[in-house]
Coordinates of C-alpha atoms and ligand atoms in Angstrom, one line a residue:
M1 CA 56.0 -163.8 -1.6
I2 CA 57.0 -159.9 -3.2
R3 CA 60.6 -160.7 -4.3
W4 CA 62.9 -157.3 -3.3
I5 CA 64.0 -154.8 -5.8
K6 CA 67.0 -152.9 -3.9
I7 CA 65.4 -150.0 -1.8
F8 CA 67.3 -147.2 0.0
D9 CA 64.2 -145.9 1.6
K10 CA 64.6 -146.9 5.2
N11 CA 60.8 -146.2 5.7
I12 CA 59.9 -148.4 2.3
Q13 CA 62.6 -151.2 3.5
D14 CA 60.2 -151.6 7.0
I15 CA 57.0 -151.6 5.2
L16 CA 58.1 -154.0 2.8
D17 CA 59.9 -156.5 5.8
A18 CA 57.0 -156.1 7.4
V19 CA 54.6 -157.1 5.0
N20 CA 56.6 -159.9 4.1
S21 CA 57.0 -161.2 7.7
H22 CA 53.2 -161.0 7.1
Q23 CA 53.1 -163.1 4.2
S24 CA 55.5 -165.6 5.7
Y25 CA 53.1 -165.6 8.8
W26 CA 50.3 -166.6 7.0
R27 CA 52.0 -169.5 4.7
D28 CA 53.2 -171.1 8.2
A29 CA 50.0 -170.7 10.0
L30 CA 46.8 -173.1 10.2
P31 CA 44.4 -169.8 9.3
M32 CA 41.3 -170.6 11.7
I33 CA 39.6 -167.0 12.3
A34 CA 36.1 -167.8 11.1
S35 CA 35.7 -164.5 9.3
E36 CA 38.4 -164.7 7.2
N37 CA 39.3 -167.0 4.3
I38 CA 41.4 -166.7 0.7
T39 CA 40.7 -165.9 -2.4
S40 CA 41.6 -167.7 -5.6
P41 CA 44.7 -166.6 -7.4
L42 CA 42.7 -165.2 -10.2
A43 CA 40.9 -163.0 -8.0
R44 CA 43.7 -161.4 -6.0
C45 CA 45.3 -160.5 -9.4
M46 CA 42.2 -158.0 -9.6
L47 CA 43.1 -156.2 -6.8
I48 CA 46.3 -154.7 -8.5
T49 CA 44.7 -153.3 -11.7
D50 CA 44.3 -150.7 -13.1
L51 CA 40.8 -150.1 -11.4
S52 CA 42.3 -150.3 -7.9
H53 CA 42.6 -146.4 -9.5
R54 CA 39.3 -145.2 -10.6
Y55 CA 36.4 -143.5 -10.1
A56 CA 32.7 -145.0 -10.7
E57 CA 30.3 -143.0 -8.9
G58 CA 26.7 -144.2 -9.7
K59 CA 25.2 -146.7 -11.9
V60 CA 26.0 -148.8 -14.3
G61 CA 25.2 -146.7 -17.3
H62 CA 24.8 -143.8 -15.5
R63 CA 28.3 -142.3 -14.5
F64 CA 29.3 -139.2 -12.9
Y65 CA 32.8 -139.7 -14.5
Q66 CA 34.3 -140.4 -17.9
G67 CA 35.8 -143.6 -18.5
C68 CA 34.0 -145.6 -16.8
R69 CA 32.9 -148.0 -20.4
Y70 CA 34.6 -151.0 -18.9
I71 CA 33.6 -150.8 -15.5
D72 CA 30.3 -150.7 -16.5
E73 CA 30.3 -154.1 -18.4
I74 CA 32.7 -155.6 -14.8
E75 CA 29.8 -154.5 -12.7
S76 CA 26.8 -155.5 -15.0
K77 CA 28.4 -158.9 -15.3
T78 CA 28.7 -158.6 -11.0
I79 CA 25.2 -158.2 -11.0
E80 CA 24.2 -160.7 -13.3
L81 CA 26.3 -163.7 -11.7
S82 CA 25.0 -162.3 -8.1
K83 CA 21.8 -162.8 -9.3
E84 CA 22.4 -166.0 -10.6
L85 CA 24.3 -167.2 -7.7
F86 CA 21.7 -166.5 -5.3
K87 CA 18.5 -166.5 -7.2
A88 CA 17.9 -163.0 -5.9
E89 CA 15.4 -160.3 -7.6
Y90 CA 17.4 -157.3 -7.2
V91 CA 21.2 -157.1 -5.8
N92 CA 23.6 -153.9 -5.1
V93 CA 27.1 -155.2 -5.0
Q94 CA 28.4 -151.5 -4.6
P95 CA 29.3 -151.5 -0.4
I96 CA 32.4 -151.4 0.5
S97 CA 31.7 -153.8 3.7
G98 CA 29.2 -155.5 6.0
V99 CA 28.7 -152.8 8.2
N100 CA 28.3 -150.2 5.4
A101 CA 25.6 -153.3 3.5
N102 CA 24.2 -152.9 7.2
I103 CA 24.0 -149.4 7.8
S104 CA 22.8 -149.0 4.8
A105 CA 19.7 -151.4 4.9
F106 CA 19.0 -149.5 7.9
F107 CA 18.7 -146.4 6.6
A108 CA 16.5 -147.9 3.7
L109 CA 14.2 -149.0 5.7
S110 CA 13.7 -147.0 8.9
K111 CA 14.0 -143.7 10.5
P112 CA 15.6 -142.3 13.8
G113 CA 13.6 -143.8 16.7
D114 CA 12.1 -146.9 14.9
K115 CA 12.9 -149.5 16.7
I116 CA 15.0 -152.8 15.5
L117 CA 15.0 -156.7 16.9
S118 CA 18.3 -157.6 17.1
L119 CA 21.1 -160.3 18.4
K120 CA 22.9 -159.0 21.4
V121 CA 26.4 -159.1 21.4
S122 CA 27.4 -162.0 23.6
D123 CA 24.5 -163.9 21.8
G124 CA 26.6 -163.5 18.5
G125 CA 25.4 -160.4 17.1
H126 CA 27.4 -158.1 15.2
I127 CA 28.4 -154.6 17.0
S128 CA 26.4 -153.1 13.9
H129 CA 23.2 -154.6 15.2
A130 CA 23.8 -152.8 18.7
K131 CA 23.3 -149.4 19.9
Y132 CA 27.2 -148.6 19.3
S133 CA 27.6 -149.0 16.2
A134 CA 25.2 -149.3 13.3
A135 CA 22.0 -149.4 14.5
G136 CA 22.7 -146.8 17.0
L137 CA 24.1 -144.6 14.7
R138 CA 20.7 -144.7 12.9
G139 CA 18.9 -144.0 16.1
L140 CA 17.2 -147.3 15.7
K141 CA 16.0 -148.4 19.6
V142 CA 17.7 -151.9 20.0
Y143 CA 15.6 -154.6 21.2
N144 CA 17.3 -158.3 21.8
H145 CA 16.1 -162.0 20.6
P146 CA 15.3 -163.9 23.1
F147 CA 18.1 -166.6 23.4
D148 CA 18.1 -170.4 24.2
N149 CA 21.2 -171.1 25.5
E150 CA 21.4 -174.8 25.3
R151 CA 20.6 -174.5 21.6
M152 CA 22.8 -171.6 21.1
N153 CA 20.0 -170.4 18.9
I154 CA 17.0 -167.8 19.1
D155 CA 13.9 -168.8 21.1
E156 CA 11.1 -169.4 18.2
E157 CA 8.3 -169.1 20.5
K158 CA 9.8 -166.2 22.8
M159 CA 10.7 -164.3 19.3
V160 CA 6.8 -164.8 17.9
D161 CA 5.9 -162.8 21.7
T162 CA 8.7 -160.5 21.2
I163 CA 7.9 -159.0 17.8
L164 CA 4.0 -158.6 18.5
K165 CA 4.9 -157.3 22.1
V166 CA 7.4 -154.5 20.6
R167 CA 7.0 -154.3 17.2
P168 CA 9.5 -153.5 15.6
R169 CA 10.3 -152.1 12.2
I170 CA 13.4 -153.9 11.4
I171 CA 13.5 -158.0 12.8
L172 CA 17.2 -158.8 11.7
F173 CA 18.6 -162.4 11.9
G174 CA 22.3 -163.1 11.5
A175 CA 25.2 -163.5 13.9
S176 CA 29.1 -163.5 14.5
L177 CA 29.0 -166.5 16.6
F178 CA 26.4 -168.7 14.3
L179 CA 26.1 -172.3 14.8
F180 CA 23.2 -173.0 13.5
P181 CA 19.8 -171.7 10.9
H182 CA 17.8 -168.7 12.5
P183 CA 14.2 -169.3 12.7
V184 CA 13.5 -167.1 9.6
K185 CA 10.6 -168.6 8.4
E186 CA 9.0 -168.5 11.8
A187 CA 9.2 -164.7 12.0
V188 CA 7.0 -164.2 8.7
E189 CA 3.0 -163.7 10.0
A190 CA 4.2 -162.1 13.0
A191 CA 6.3 -159.4 11.2
R192 CA 3.7 -159.0 8.5
E193 CA 1.2 -158.6 11.7
V194 CA 3.4 -155.6 13.1
G195 CA 4.3 -154.3 9.7
A196 CA 8.1 -155.6 10.3
D197 CA 10.6 -155.7 7.7
I198 CA 13.3 -158.8 7.8
I199 CA 16.5 -158.3 7.2
Y200 CA 19.3 -161.4 7.7
D201 CA 23.0 -160.6 8.0
A202 CA 24.7 -163.2 6.6
A203 CA 28.1 -161.9 6.6
H204 CA 29.3 -164.9 8.3
V205 CA 27.2 -167.5 6.2
L206 CA 27.1 -166.2 2.6
G207 CA 29.2 -169.3 0.9
L208 CA 27.6 -171.7 2.9
I209 CA 24.6 -170.0 1.0
A210 CA 26.2 -169.7 -2.5
G211 CA 26.5 -173.6 -2.0
G212 CA 23.2 -174.3 -0.7
K213 CA 23.8 -175.2 2.7
F214 CA 22.6 -173.9 5.7
Q215 CA 19.7 -171.8 4.9
D216 CA 18.3 -169.9 2.3
P217 CA 17.0 -166.8 3.9
L218 CA 15.8 -165.4 0.6
R219 CA 13.5 -167.8 -0.1
E220 CA 12.0 -168.3 3.6
G221 CA 10.8 -164.9 4.1
A222 CA 13.9 -162.4 4.2
D223 CA 13.2 -158.9 2.3
I224 CA 16.8 -158.0 2.3
M225 CA 20.1 -159.9 2.6
T226 CA 22.9 -158.2 3.6
A227 CA 26.8 -159.7 3.6
S228 CA 30.5 -159.5 3.5
T229 CA 32.1 -161.2 0.9
H230 CA 35.0 -161.9 2.5
K231 CA 34.0 -164.7 4.8
T232 CA 32.7 -168.1 3.8
F233 CA 32.2 -166.3 0.6
P234 CA 35.7 -166.4 -0.7
G235 CA 35.7 -163.1 -2.2
P236 CA 38.0 -159.7 -1.4
Q237 CA 36.9 -157.9 1.3
G238 CA 33.7 -155.8 0.6
G239 CA 29.7 -156.0 1.2
I240 CA 26.9 -157.3 -0.7
I241 CA 23.0 -156.3 -0.6
F242 CA 20.0 -159.1 -2.1
C243 CA 16.6 -157.8 -2.0
K244 CA 13.4 -158.0 -3.3
K245 CA 12.6 -155.5 -6.1
K246 CA 10.3 -152.9 -4.3
Y247 CA 13.0 -152.3 -2.2
A248 CA 15.9 -151.6 -5.0
N249 CA 15.3 -147.7 -5.0
E250 CA 15.7 -147.0 -1.4
I251 CA 18.4 -149.3 -1.2
D252 CA 20.0 -147.7 -4.3
L253 CA 20.0 -144.7 -2.7
A254 CA 21.2 -145.4 0.5
V255 CA 24.6 -146.7 -0.5
F256 CA 24.9 -144.0 -3.3
P257 CA 25.1 -140.9 -2.3
G258 CA 24.1 -142.2 1.1
T259 CA 26.9 -144.2 2.4
V260 CA 29.6 -144.5 -0.6
S261 CA 30.8 -142.5 -2.9
N262 CA 32.9 -144.6 -5.0
H263 CA 32.9 -148.4 -4.7
H264 CA 35.9 -150.0 -5.1
L265 CA 36.2 -151.3 -8.2
H266 CA 39.0 -153.5 -8.1
H267 CA 37.1 -155.4 -5.7
L268 CA 34.6 -155.7 -8.2
A269 CA 36.3 -157.3 -10.6
A270 CA 37.2 -160.0 -7.9
L271 CA 34.1 -160.0 -6.7
A272 CA 33.0 -161.1 -9.9
I273 CA 35.5 -163.5 -10.5
T274 CA 34.9 -165.3 -7.0
T275 CA 31.2 -165.3 -8.1
A276 CA 31.7 -167.0 -11.3
E277 CA 33.6 -169.3 -9.1
M278 CA 31.6 -170.1 -6.7
I279 CA 28.9 -170.4 -9.3
N280 CA 30.8 -173.8 -10.2
F281 CA 32.5 -174.7 -7.3
G282 CA 30.4 -173.8 -4.4
K283 CA 28.5 -176.3 -3.9
E284 CA 31.3 -178.8 -3.6
Y285 CA 33.5 -176.4 -1.2
A286 CA 30.2 -175.3 0.9
E287 CA 29.4 -179.0 1.5
Q288 CA 33.2 -180.0 2.5
V289 CA 33.2 -176.7 4.9
V290 CA 30.4 -178.0 7.0
N291 CA 31.8 -181.2 7.1
N292 CA 34.7 -180.6 7.9
A293 CA 33.2 -178.0 11.1
K294 CA 31.2 -180.8 12.1
Y295 CA 34.0 -183.2 12.2
I296 CA 36.4 -181.2 14.2
A297 CA 33.9 -180.5 16.6
K298 CA 33.2 -184.4 17.3
D299 CA 37.1 -184.8 17.3
L300 CA 37.5 -182.1 19.8
Y301 CA 34.8 -183.1 21.8
N302 CA 36.1 -186.9 21.6
R303 CA 39.5 -185.6 23.2
G304 CA 38.1 -183.6 26.2
F305 CA 37.2 -180.3 24.6
D306 CA 33.9 -178.3 26.1
V307 CA 32.2 -178.0 22.7
L308 CA 29.2 -176.3 22.8
C309 CA 25.8 -178.2 21.7
K310 CA 26.8 -182.1 21.6
K311 CA 23.3 -182.8 21.7
H312 CA 22.5 -181.0 18.4
G313 CA 25.1 -182.2 16.5
F314 CA 27.5 -179.2 17.7
T315 CA 27.1 -177.4 14.2
E316 CA 25.9 -177.0 11.2
S317 CA 27.9 -173.7 9.4
H318 CA 31.7 -173.3 9.4
Q319 CA 32.0 -172.5 13.0
V320 CA 32.6 -174.5 16.2
V321 CA 32.4 -173.6 19.5
I322 CA 35.0 -174.4 22.6
D323 CA 34.0 -173.6 26.1
I324 CA 37.6 -173.2 27.2
S325 CA 36.4 -171.8 31.0
S326 CA 37.5 -174.8 33.0
I327 CA 41.2 -174.5 32.0
F328 CA 41.7 -170.8 30.6
S329 CA 40.2 -167.7 29.2
G330 CA 39.5 -167.3 26.0
K331 CA 42.4 -164.8 25.4
D332 CA 45.0 -167.0 27.4
A333 CA 43.9 -170.3 25.2
A334 CA 44.3 -168.6 21.5
T335 CA 47.0 -166.9 22.6
K336 CA 48.9 -170.3 23.3
L337 CA 47.1 -171.9 20.1
E338 CA 49.1 -168.8 18.2
D339 CA 52.3 -169.1 19.7
A340 CA 51.7 -173.1 18.0
G341 CA 51.3 -171.2 14.6
I342 CA 47.4 -172.1 15.0
V343 CA 45.5 -168.6 14.4
V344 CA 41.7 -169.1 15.9
N345 CA 40.1 -165.9 18.3
A346 CA 38.7 -165.9 21.9
N347 CA 34.9 -165.2 21.4
L348 CA 32.0 -163.9 24.0
L349 CA 29.8 -166.8 25.1
P350 CA 26.1 -165.8 25.8
K351 CA 27.6 -166.8 29.9
D352 CA 29.5 -164.0 29.3
V353 CA 27.0 -161.0 29.4
N354 CA 28.8 -158.9 31.7
S355 CA 32.4 -159.8 31.2
N356 CA 35.3 -157.2 29.4
V357 CA 36.7 -158.2 26.4
D358 CA 39.4 -159.8 27.9
D359 CA 37.5 -162.1 30.3
V360 CA 36.0 -164.1 27.7
S361 CA 35.2 -167.9 27.9
G362 CA 35.2 -169.3 24.6
I363 CA 37.3 -169.5 21.6
R364 CA 35.9 -170.1 17.9
I365 CA 37.3 -171.5 15.2
G366 CA 36.3 -172.0 11.5
V367 CA 37.2 -174.4 9.3
Q368 CA 36.6 -172.5 5.7
E369 CA 40.2 -171.4 5.2
L370 CA 41.7 -175.0 5.6
T371 CA 39.1 -176.5 3.4
R372 CA 40.2 -173.7 0.4
L373 CA 43.7 -174.5 1.3
G374 CA 42.6 -178.6 0.4
M375 CA 41.9 -180.0 3.5
R376 CA 39.4 -182.6 4.5
E377 CA 38.6 -184.9 7.3
K378 CA 41.8 -186.4 7.7
E379 CA 43.4 -183.1 8.1
M380 CA 40.5 -181.8 10.7
K381 CA 42.0 -184.7 12.8
M382 CA 45.6 -183.8 12.5
V383 CA 44.2 -179.6 13.1
A384 CA 42.6 -181.6 16.2
E385 CA 45.4 -183.3 18.1
F386 CA 47.6 -180.1 17.7
I387 CA 45.2 -178.6 19.6
E388 CA 44.8 -181.0 22.2
R389 CA 48.4 -180.8 22.5
V390 CA 48.8 -177.1 23.1
L391 CA 45.1 -176.8 25.3
L392 CA 45.1 -180.0 27.0
L393 CA 48.5 -182.3 27.3
G394 CA 50.7 -178.5 27.6
E395 CA 52.9 -179.2 25.1
K396 CA 55.4 -176.4 24.4
P397 CA 53.7 -174.2 21.5
S398 CA 56.9 -173.1 20.2
I399 CA 58.3 -176.6 20.1
L400 CA 55.2 -177.4 18.3
K401 CA 54.9 -174.8 16.3
E402 CA 57.7 -177.1 13.5
E403 CA 54.9 -179.3 13.0
V404 CA 52.9 -177.1 12.5
T405 CA 54.7 -175.0 9.7
E406 CA 56.1 -178.4 8.5
M407 CA 52.3 -179.6 7.8
K408 CA 51.3 -176.4 6.7
K409 CA 53.6 -176.6 3.7
K410 CA 51.7 -179.6 2.3
Y411 CA 49.3 -177.0 1.8
Q412 CA 49.6 -173.8 -0.2
N413 CA 47.1 -173.9 -2.9
V414 CA 43.8 -172.7 -3.0
F415 CA 41.0 -175.4 -4.2
Y416 CA 37.7 -174.6 -5.5
C417 CA 38.3 -172.3 -8.0
F418 CA 40.1 -172.7 -11.8
D419 CA 43.7 -173.4 -12.0
F420 CA 46.3 -170.5 -12.4
G421 CA 49.3 -172.1 -13.2
K422 CA 51.4 -173.5 -10.7
D423 CA 52.1 -169.8 -9.2
N424 CA 49.2 -170.4 -6.4
A425 CA 48.5 -168.2 -3.5
Y426 CA 51.5 -168.0 -1.8
S427 CA 54.0 -168.4 -4.4
F428 CA 52.4 -165.0 -6.2
D429 CA 54.6 -163.0 -7.6
L430 CA 53.1 -159.3 -7.7
F431 CA 56.3 -158.0 -9.9
K432 CA 55.7 -160.9 -12.5
L433 CA 52.1 -159.5 -14.0
K434 CA 52.4 -157.2 -16.1
I435 CA 49.5 -155.0 -15.3
Ligands
PLP501 C1 32.2 -159.6 10.2 C2 30.0 -159.6 10.4 C3 29.7 -157.9 9.8 C4 30.8 -157.1 9.2 O1 31.6 -156.9 8.2 P1 32.8 -156.0 7.4 O2 32.7 -156.7 5.8 O3 33.6 -156.6 8.6 O4 32.4 -154.5 8.0 C5 28.4 -157.9 9.6 N1 27.5 -158.7 10.8 C6 28.4 -159.7 10.7 C7 27.1 -160.6 11.3 C8 29.0 -159.8 11.0 O5 29.8 -161.0 11.6

């Protein structure tokens, strides 16, 4: 919480009040947005250091500005740690977001008019895989993976046929609605035959991959792996690209000077800290995330929710997806949950292919942040009960919110990182840090 000094400017006061309210909102809530997470207190400290003011265009040892001596040390350490954690041949740590990483990879591998095979947004694909975002900006012709709604995954056999027929330049895996590992191995032979490169967008699942869970795209045949650094990977907001050595030069040029001038140096230091923490605690964290997701999926199903993919064990990731359309729209369900202090998002499901974004059938929940806050199976059961009481038993969300806030009081520290004294995440006092 930010402790206020006396402030006389109304605008500043308004902004600080909103920031303060935001802090309290999340302190009291159960954060279950599948694309979010919480950094360790130490990583968070990096974000307010002097690094946030500086420029370091170029690469380690070859900068366009003076003053980069220590930035070089930090960046080379980040690269070294990332390579170690992901057993990657090459890494670029400069993209400032996952979309930035994707567009850089598209520029590195393709030219306008080339074809890309990716997942449709309603099947879980990200907007940057589609014609109205990064893929379209690069001028790529977008073809979609054949999808099996029942298994919530790409249909492997039809995918191979599609690759041979379409002959794409890029085969893109990865998704935002992402329950099960994608068939990367199964695409390798056909990719080779038509001369396609494979990109795996690990934005959502990077933290699981770091912990040896879900799948290992770089070993399964992906040429390039892009990601955000702040979803299941609990780092600062940012992006990252891993690749085989032979793509290193194209990737580097597509990032700088292609799509980034100055990368965010405070985020870089926080990424280095998070990566070191994941080397120590990643396995334990990823395991608990997946266990929690499987547990809450089953529990919600037993309470009467239409949780997708029962036959396939509900999920192998941090996500659980509920088709709520027999009772509410996804948006109404998410709003009711928010009123009770449980923050999830409404999500398109494959059957919503022709619906607009306000009329979706699903809610997507992620357990990674609750896991970071020390929650395990016992707590998943309590959370599932809250969700049942709001959505199935019709209890008043505003009354339930008090119980949610009370429960959350015990979960205010971040786990799976080094202990940073008693002053953990939410009691963080910016003005105490003499940086
Ligand atoms: C979130 C997401 C991204 C983009 O992430 P940003 O870091 O927000 O730019 C890219 N791909 C997928 C699959 C995602 O879910």
